[in-house]
XYZ file of C-alpha atoms in Angstrom:
566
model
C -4.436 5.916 -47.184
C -1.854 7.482 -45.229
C -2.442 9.416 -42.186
C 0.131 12.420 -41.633
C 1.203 13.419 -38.563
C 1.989 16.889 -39.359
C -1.126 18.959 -38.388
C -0.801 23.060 -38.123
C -2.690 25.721 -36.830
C -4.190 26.305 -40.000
C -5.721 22.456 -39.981
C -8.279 23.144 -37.402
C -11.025 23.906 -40.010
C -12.456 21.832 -43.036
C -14.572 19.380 -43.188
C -16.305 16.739 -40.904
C -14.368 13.909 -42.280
C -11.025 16.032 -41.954
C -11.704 16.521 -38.370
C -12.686 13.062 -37.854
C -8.681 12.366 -39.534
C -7.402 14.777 -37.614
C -9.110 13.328 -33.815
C -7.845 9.752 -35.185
C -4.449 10.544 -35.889
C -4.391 12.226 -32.809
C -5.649 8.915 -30.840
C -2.724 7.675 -32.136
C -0.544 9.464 -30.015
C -1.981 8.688 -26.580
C -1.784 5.787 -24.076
C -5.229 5.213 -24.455
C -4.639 3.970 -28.216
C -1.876 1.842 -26.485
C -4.116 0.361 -24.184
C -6.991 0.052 -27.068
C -4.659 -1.400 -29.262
C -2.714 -4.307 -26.917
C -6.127 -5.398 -25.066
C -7.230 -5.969 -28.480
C -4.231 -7.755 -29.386
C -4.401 -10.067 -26.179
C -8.031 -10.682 -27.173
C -7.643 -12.157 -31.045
C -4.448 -14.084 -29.289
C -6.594 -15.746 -26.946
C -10.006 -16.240 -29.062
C -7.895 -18.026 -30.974
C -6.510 -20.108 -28.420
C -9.800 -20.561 -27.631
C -11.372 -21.477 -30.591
C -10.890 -25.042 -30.600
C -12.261 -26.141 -27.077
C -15.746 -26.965 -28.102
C -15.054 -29.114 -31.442
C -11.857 -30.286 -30.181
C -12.666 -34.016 -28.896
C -14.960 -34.473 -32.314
C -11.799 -33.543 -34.350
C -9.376 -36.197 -32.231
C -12.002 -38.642 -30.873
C -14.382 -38.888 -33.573
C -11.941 -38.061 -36.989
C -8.588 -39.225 -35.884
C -9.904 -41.774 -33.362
C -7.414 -40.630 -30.517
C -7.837 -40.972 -26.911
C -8.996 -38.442 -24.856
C -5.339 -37.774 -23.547
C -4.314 -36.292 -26.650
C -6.641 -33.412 -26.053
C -4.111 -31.836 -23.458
C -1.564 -33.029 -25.543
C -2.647 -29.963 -27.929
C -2.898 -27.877 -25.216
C 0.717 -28.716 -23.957
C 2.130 -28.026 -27.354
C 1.063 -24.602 -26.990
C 2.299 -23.625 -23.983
C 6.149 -24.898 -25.189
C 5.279 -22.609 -28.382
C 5.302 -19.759 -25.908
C 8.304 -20.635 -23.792
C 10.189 -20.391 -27.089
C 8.454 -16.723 -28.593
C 7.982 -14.540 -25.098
C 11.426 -14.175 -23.799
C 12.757 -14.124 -27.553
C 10.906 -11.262 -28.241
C 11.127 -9.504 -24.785
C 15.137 -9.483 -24.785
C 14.619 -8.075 -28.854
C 11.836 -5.777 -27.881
C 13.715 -4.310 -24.328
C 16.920 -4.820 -26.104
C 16.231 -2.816 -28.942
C 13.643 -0.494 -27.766
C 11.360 -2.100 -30.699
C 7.385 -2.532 -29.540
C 5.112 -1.998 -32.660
C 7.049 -4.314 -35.263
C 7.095 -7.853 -33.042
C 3.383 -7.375 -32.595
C 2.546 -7.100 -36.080
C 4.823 -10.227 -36.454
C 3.190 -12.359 -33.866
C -0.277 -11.349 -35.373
C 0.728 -12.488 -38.713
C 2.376 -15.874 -37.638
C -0.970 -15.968 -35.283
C -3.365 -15.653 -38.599
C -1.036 -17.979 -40.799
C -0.918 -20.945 -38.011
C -4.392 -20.680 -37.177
C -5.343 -21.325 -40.577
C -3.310 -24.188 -40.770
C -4.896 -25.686 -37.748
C -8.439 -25.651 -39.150
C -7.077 -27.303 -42.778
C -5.229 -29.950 -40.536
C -5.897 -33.721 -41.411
C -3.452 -35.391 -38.838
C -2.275 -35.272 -35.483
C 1.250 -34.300 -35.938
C 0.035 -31.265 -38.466
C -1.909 -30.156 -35.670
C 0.933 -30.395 -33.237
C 2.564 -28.451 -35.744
C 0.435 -25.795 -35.774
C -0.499 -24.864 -31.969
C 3.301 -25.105 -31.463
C 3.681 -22.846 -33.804
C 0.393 -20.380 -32.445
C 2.269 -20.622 -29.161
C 5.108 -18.511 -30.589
C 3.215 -15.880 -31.743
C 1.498 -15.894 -28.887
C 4.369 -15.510 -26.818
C 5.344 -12.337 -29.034
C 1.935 -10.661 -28.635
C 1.417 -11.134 -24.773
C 5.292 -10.360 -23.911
C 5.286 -7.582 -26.204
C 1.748 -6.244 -25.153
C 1.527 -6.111 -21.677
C 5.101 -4.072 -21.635
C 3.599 -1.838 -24.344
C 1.090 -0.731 -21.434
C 3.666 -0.874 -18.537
C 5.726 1.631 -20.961
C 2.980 4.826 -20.693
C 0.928 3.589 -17.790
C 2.594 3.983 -13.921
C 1.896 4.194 -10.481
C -2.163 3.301 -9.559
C -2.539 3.242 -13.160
C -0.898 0.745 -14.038
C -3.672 -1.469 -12.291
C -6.491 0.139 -13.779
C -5.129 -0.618 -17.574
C -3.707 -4.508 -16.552
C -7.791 -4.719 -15.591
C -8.730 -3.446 -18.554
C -6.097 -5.257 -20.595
C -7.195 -8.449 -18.788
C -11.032 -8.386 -19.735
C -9.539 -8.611 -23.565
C -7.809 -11.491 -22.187
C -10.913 -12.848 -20.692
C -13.054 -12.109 -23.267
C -10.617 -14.248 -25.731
C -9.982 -16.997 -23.684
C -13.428 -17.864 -22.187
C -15.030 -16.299 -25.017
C -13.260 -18.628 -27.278
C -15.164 -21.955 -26.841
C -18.121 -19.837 -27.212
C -17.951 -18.261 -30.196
C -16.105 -21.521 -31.197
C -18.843 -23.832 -30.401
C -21.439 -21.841 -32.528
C -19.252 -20.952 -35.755
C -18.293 -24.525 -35.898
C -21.687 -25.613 -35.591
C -23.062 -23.426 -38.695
C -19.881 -23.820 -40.834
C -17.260 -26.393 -40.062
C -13.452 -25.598 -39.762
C -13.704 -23.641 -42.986
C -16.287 -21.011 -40.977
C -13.279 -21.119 -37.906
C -10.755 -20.018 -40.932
C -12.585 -17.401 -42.178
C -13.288 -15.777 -38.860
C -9.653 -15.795 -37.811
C -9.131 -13.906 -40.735
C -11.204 -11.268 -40.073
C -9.824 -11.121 -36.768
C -6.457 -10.847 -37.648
C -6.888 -8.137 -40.572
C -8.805 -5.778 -38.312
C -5.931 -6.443 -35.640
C -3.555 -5.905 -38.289
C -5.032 -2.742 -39.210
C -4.658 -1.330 -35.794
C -1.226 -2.443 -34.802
C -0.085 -0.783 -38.354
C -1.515 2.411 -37.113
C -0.247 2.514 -33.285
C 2.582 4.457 -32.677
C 5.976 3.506 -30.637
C 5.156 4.056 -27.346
C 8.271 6.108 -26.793
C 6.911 8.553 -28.961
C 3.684 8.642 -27.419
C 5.424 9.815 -24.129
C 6.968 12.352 -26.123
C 3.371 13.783 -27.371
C 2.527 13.382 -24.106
C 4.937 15.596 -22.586
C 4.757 18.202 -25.868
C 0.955 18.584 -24.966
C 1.674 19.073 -21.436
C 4.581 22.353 -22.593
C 1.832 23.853 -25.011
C -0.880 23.630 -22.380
C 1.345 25.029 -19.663
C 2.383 28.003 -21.267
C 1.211 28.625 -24.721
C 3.103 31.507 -25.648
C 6.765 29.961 -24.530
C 5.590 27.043 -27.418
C 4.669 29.675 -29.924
C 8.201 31.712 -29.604
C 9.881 28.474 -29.756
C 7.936 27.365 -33.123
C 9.157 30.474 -34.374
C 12.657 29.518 -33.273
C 12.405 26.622 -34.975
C 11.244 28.174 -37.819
C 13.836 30.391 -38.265
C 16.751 28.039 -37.217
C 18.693 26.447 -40.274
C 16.502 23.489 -41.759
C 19.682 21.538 -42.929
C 20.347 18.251 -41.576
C 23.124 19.771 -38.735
C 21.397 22.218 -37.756
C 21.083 20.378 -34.172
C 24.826 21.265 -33.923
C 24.142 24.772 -32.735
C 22.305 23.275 -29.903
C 23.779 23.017 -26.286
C 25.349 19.739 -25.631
C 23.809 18.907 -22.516
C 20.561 19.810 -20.767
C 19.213 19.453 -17.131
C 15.673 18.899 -16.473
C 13.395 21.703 -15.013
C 10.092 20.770 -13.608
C 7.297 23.137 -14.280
C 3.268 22.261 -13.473
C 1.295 21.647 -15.909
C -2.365 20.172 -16.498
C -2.140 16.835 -18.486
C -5.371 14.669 -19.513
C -5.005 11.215 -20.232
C -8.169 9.643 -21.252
C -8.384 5.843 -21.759
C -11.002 3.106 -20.382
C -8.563 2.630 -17.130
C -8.326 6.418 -16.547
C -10.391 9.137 -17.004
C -10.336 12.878 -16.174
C -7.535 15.646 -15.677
C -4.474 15.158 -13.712
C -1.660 17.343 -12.607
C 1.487 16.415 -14.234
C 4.530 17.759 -14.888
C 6.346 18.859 -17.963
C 10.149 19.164 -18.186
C 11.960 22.025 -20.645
C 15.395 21.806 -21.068
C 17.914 24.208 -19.495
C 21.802 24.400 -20.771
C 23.203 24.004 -17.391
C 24.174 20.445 -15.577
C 26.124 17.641 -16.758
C 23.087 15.036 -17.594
C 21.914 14.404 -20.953
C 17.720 14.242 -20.908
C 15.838 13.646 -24.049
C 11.767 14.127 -24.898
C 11.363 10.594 -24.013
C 12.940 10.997 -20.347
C 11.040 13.790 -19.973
C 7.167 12.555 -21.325
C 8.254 9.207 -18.774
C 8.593 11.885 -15.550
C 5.767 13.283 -17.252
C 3.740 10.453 -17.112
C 5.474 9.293 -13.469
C 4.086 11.995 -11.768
C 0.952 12.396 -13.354
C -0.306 8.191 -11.785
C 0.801 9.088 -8.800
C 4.272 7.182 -8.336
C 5.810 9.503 -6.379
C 3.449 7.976 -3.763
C 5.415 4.532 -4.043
C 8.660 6.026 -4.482
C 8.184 8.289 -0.788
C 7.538 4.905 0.745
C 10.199 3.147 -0.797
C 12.934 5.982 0.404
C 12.231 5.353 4.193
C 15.727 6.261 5.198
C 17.337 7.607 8.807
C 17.519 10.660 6.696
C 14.082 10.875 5.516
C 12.600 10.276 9.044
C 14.750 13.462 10.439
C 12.367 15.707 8.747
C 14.395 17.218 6.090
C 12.241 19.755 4.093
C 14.177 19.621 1.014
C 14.810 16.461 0.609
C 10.741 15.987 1.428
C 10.503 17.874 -2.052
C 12.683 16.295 -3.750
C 11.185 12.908 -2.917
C 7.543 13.837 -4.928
C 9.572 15.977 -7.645
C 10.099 14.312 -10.977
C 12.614 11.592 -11.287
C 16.358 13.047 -12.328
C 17.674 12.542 -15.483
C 19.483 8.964 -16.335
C 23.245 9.935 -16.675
C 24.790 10.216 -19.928
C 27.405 7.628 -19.305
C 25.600 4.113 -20.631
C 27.422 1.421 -18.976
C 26.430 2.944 -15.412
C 22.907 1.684 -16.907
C 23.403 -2.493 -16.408
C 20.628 -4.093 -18.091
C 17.968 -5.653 -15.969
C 17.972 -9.571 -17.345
C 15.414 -12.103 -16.505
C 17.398 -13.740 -13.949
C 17.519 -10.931 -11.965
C 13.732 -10.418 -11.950
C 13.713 -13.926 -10.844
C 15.964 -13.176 -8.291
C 13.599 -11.180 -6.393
C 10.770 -12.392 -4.612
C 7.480 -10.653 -5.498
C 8.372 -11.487 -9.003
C 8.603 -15.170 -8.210
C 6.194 -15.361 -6.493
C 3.551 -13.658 -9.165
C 5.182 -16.275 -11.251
C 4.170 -19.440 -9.343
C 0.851 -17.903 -8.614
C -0.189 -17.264 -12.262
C 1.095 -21.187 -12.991
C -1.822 -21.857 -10.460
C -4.341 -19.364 -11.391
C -4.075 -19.409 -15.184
C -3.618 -23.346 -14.719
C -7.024 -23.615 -12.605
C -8.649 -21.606 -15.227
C -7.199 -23.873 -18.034
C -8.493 -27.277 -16.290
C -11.493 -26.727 -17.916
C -11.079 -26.686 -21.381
C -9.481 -30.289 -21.844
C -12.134 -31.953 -19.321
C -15.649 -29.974 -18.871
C -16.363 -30.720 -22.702
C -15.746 -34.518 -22.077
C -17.941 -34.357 -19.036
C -20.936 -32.940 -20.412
C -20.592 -34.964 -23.905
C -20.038 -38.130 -21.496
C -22.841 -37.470 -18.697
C -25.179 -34.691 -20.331
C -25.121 -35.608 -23.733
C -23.972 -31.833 -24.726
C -23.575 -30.679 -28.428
C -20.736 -28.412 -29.040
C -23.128 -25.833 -29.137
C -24.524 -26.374 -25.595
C -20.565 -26.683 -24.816
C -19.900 -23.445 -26.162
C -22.830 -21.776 -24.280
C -21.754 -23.211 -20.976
C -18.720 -21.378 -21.063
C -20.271 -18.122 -21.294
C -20.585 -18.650 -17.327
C -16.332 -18.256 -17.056
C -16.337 -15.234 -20.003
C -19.079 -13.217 -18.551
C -18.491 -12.805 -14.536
C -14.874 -12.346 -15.331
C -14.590 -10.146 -17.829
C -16.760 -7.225 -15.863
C -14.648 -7.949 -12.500
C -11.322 -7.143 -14.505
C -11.473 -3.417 -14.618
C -12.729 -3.643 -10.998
C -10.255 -5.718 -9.646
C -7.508 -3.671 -11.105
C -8.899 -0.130 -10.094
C -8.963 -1.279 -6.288
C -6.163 -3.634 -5.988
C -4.047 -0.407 -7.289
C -6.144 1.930 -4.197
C -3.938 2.917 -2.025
C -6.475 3.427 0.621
C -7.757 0.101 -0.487
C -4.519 -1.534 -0.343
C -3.416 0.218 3.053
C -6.012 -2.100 4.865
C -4.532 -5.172 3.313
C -0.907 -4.223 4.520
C 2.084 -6.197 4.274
C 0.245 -8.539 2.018
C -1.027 -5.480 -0.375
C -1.530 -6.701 -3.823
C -1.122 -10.542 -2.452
C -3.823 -10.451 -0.458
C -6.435 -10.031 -3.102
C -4.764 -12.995 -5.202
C -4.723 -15.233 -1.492
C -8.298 -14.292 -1.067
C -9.517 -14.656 -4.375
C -7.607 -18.108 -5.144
C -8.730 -19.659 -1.645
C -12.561 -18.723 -2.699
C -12.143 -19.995 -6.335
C -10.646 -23.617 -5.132
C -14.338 -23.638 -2.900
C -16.178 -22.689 -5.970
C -14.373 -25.513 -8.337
C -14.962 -27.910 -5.849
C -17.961 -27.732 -5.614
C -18.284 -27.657 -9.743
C -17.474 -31.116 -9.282
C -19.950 -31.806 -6.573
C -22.662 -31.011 -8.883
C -24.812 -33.322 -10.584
C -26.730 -31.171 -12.924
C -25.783 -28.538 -15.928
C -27.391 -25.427 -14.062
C -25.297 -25.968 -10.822
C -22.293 -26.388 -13.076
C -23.075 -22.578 -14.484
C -23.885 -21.086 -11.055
C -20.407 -22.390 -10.027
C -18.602 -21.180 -13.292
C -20.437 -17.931 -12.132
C -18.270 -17.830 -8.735
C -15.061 -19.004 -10.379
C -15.125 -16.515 -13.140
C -15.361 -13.580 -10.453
C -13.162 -14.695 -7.990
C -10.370 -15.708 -10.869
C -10.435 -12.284 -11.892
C -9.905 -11.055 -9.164
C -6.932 -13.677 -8.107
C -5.708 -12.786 -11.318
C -5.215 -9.012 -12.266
C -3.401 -8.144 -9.330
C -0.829 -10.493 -10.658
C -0.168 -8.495 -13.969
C -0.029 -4.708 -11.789
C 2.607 -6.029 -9.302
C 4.909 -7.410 -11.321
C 4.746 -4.012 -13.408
C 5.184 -2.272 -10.429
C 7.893 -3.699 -8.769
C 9.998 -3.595 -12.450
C 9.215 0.461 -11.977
C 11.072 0.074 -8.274
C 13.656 -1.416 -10.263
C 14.415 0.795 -12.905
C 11.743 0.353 -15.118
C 13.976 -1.053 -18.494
C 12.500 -4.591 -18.424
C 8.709 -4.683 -18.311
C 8.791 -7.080 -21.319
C 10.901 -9.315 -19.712
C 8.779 -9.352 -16.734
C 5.749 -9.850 -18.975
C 7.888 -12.579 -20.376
C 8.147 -14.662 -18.020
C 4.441 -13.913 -16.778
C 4.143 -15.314 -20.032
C 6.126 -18.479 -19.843
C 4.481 -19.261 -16.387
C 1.139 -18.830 -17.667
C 2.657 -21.431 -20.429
C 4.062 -23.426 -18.047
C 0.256 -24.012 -16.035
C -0.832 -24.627 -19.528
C 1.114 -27.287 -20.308
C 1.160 -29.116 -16.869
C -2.465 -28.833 -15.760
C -4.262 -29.411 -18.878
C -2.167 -32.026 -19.973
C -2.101 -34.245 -16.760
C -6.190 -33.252 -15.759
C -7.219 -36.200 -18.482
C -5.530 -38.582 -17.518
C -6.302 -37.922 -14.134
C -9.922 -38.028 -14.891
C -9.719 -41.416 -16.807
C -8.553 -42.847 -13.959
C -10.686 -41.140 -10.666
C -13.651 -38.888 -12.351
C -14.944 -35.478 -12.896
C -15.058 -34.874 -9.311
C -12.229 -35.696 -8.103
C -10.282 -34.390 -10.852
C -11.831 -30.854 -9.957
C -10.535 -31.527 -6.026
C -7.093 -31.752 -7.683
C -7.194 -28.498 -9.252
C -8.863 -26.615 -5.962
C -5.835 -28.255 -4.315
C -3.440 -26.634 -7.077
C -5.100 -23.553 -6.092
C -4.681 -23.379 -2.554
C -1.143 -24.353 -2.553
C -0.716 -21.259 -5.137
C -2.325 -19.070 -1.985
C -0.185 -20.607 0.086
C 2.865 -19.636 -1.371
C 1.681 -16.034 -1.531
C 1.391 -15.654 1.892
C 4.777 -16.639 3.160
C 6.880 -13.195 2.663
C 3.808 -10.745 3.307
C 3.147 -13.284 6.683
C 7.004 -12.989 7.230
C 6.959 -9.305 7.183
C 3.836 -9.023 9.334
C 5.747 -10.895 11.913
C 9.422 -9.119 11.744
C 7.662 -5.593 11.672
C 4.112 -5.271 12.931
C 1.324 -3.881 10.598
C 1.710 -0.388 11.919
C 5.158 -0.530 9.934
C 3.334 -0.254 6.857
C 1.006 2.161 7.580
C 1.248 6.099 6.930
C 3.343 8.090 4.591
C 6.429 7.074 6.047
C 5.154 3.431 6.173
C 7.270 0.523 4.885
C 6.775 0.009 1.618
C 4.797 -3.577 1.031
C 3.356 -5.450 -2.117
């Protein structure tokens, strides 16, 4: 059935069902439906990454009689899969200005390899397979997370990575779970079928969920009708009245200027809730800029999460300190319009996001992070088969410790790592020092995972390290998204790209050396490796932020006029 998206005035009656279209279609059109819609995305990616943990070592050890040390093999060969898809698809998708279409792709290769993998008979068809679910993979998260970045900003930003990240939880901790028990009822033939289902309800959404541009531009259309509803009915009459031929844009002025005008906005989503002041932008046939709905629903949706606040500290200039009063308001006024001239716009490429620090940085901090998280999967089954006895059941269950814990800290962690009075306190480390804090506690908690000598101390220490991954981990996501917005704001799928390709990059390092590694020294010692990983991640956090602390003080980042930090 298709949904229209032409709804009048005279719509607004009939029945229950046609209201219930009507509130749908609607949905469509708003960030929270982007949000919705990629969380849910990242989730079937990584339940099916998942998947495979608990019956894993029966499949190689038991059918194929392989050594252990092929289990991170499989493992490995996913993480190249996504160093090929993400930055493919991030340079197409930024390139091209293309978001909805890649996803749908990745979710279909995602289904189709998947299914593969549970009919597989031999090792290299099941190399085959998770290098090709790597590529998809790649697609969905790259394409995803800058699907968010594109109508979320400022302080909310944060708030949706959380949310975004407890689909990602939920997926990949949640995984072994769910894998554990539907392989234990039904075999690989009970895996296929549920990744399936999966992907055709994903499917379904992604087919529905509009481009985000043109969610900014309902965006900023609600914000003009609620502003002033008679302008918007005299200009639907306009446009009524105005020639409905295809050139009938000719008899409109060349070039516009944007005009900032308050206006109440509501964004509702699971990150953000309530009524915000925003601003709406009408065009005027004065100035020499071009400005388009979409530039004016991004101001729109600028202003409205509070990025003006980043953008005043950012502009801490000789000028700015004198006092000026205009330039004051013009500093929290919506952003002017890009100029009409396109090669004044240089593309922002991945090697200059890796040319700056922060991003870096977030880079070799989610290679330890996601990589500490990822040392389980290839060696905590093989422990408590080996020493406990555990059925891939019990396994399964055992993970539910990780999924859990982490998934309810996500939305948490990314509302007050995004607080500015939250982060003020933390200044110059910001953002950092919630991933320093949180990976320093973690590497305690795994340590002393492999300290334990029973199954319930095992869980209670899962417990710890699903909290404090979190919240190491969504602070990562929020300030690489936010620094790409200091930047310009045209590559936040390249910058999710190459979040992706580190996270990739942990994948295939830790999980495929942590076997071998515990062959040859243990389970405990193995988990003292990856606590070490950790705290060298932290380490590495802290050297700019400590830098700046020294060069400048901390009262150099406090205030309005305050430096900005990370």
């Amino acid at each position: 059935m298709m949904v229209s998206d032409n709804f009048g005035p005279d719509d607004y009656g009939g029945s229950n069902f046609s209201r219930f279209i009507r509130k749908c279609n609607n949905f469509r059109s708003t960030p929270a439906a982007v949000l919705a819609v990629s969380t849910m995305a990242v989730f079937a990616d990584t339940m099916v990454y998942g998947l495979i943990v608990p019956f894993l070592p029966e499949i190689l050890q038991e059918r194929l009689h392989m050594s252990s040390s092929t289990n991170g093999v499989l493992f490995g060969c996913f993480g190249i899969g996504v160093l090929v898809g993400a930055p493919i698809s991030a340079y197409i998708s930024d390139r091209w200005k293309l978001r909805k279409w890649p996803m749908i792709i990745g979710l279909l290769g995602l289904g189709a390899t998947s299914v593969l993998f549970a009919f597989s008979n031999a090792f290299w068809e099941l190399v085959v397979a998770r290098l090709a679910q790597g590529v998809s993979s790649g697609i969905t998260w790259a394409v995803g997370l800058g699907m968010i970045a594109d109508v979320y900003a400022g302080e909310a930003i944060g708030q949706a990575m959380g949310v975004a990240f407890s689909g990602f939880t939920l997926g990949y901790l949640g995984g072994p779970v769910l894998g554990g028990v539907i392989y234990g009822a039904g075999g690989t033939h009970a895996i296929a079928i549920f990744v399936g289902a999966i992907a055709a309800v994903d499917l379904v959404c992604r087919l529905l969920l509009k481009e985000p541009h043109e969610v900014l531009s309902a965006c900023a259309s609600h914000a003009k009708t609620s502003s002033n509803p008679d302008v918007f009915q005299r200009e639907k009459l306009l446009e009524s009245s105005s020639p409905s031929d295809g050139n009938s844009n000719t008899n409109r002025p060349k070039s516009t200027r944007c005009v900032s005008l308050p206006a109440p906005v509501l964004i509702s989503s699971p990150a953000v809730a309530g009524s915000l002041s925003g601003v709406a932008g009408i065009a005027s046939t004065e100035g020499e800029n071009t400005c388009n709905a979409n530039d004016i629903a991004h101001d729109t949706i600028t202003r409205i999460s509070g990025i003006a606040e980043i953008d005043a500290a950012s502009q801490n200039t000789p000028e700015a300190e004198q006092g000026d009063d205009d330039k004051k308001t013009d500093r929290f006024s919506v952003d002017k319009c890009k100029s009409a001239d396109p090669s004044k716009n240089r593309r922002t490429t991945m090697l200059d996001l890796l040319k700056e620090w922060p991003i870096l940085a977030c880079c070799l901090a989610t290679i330890t992070v996601t990589g500490a998280s990822g040392a389980f999967e290839p060696t905590l089954p093989i422990h408590l088969a080996e020493k406990y006895n555990s059925s891939s059941t019990v396994i399964g269950v055992v993970f539910i410790a990780l999924v859990i814990p982490n998934a309810v800290i996500a939305p948490f962690a990314g509302k007050y790592t995004d607080d500015s009075r939250v982060l003020a306190k933390l200044a110059p480390y910001g953002r950092f020092g919630f991933m320093i804090i949180g990976s320093i506690l973690e590497a305690i908690a795994i340590a002393c995972i492999g300290a334990t000598t029973n199954i319930a101390g095992i869980v209670v220490n899962l417990v710890f390290v699903g909290l404090l991954g979190g919240i190491a981990a969504v602070p990562v996501m929020s300030a690489m998204g936010i620094h790409v917005h200091r930047m310009g704001g045209d590559a936040y799928a390249k910058v999710y790209a190459l979040f992706n390709i580190a996270y990739s990059i942990g994948v295939i390092i830790i999980p495929t050396v942590l076997p071998p590694i515990m062959n040859a020294v243990g389970f405990a010692a193995t988990m003292g490796v990856t606590a070490a990983i950790l705290v060298f991640g932290a380490i590495i956090l802290a050297i700019q932020p400590t830098l700046m602390l020294i060069k400048h003080g901390r009262a150099a980042y406090l205030g309005e006029n305050g430096r900005v930090f990370l």
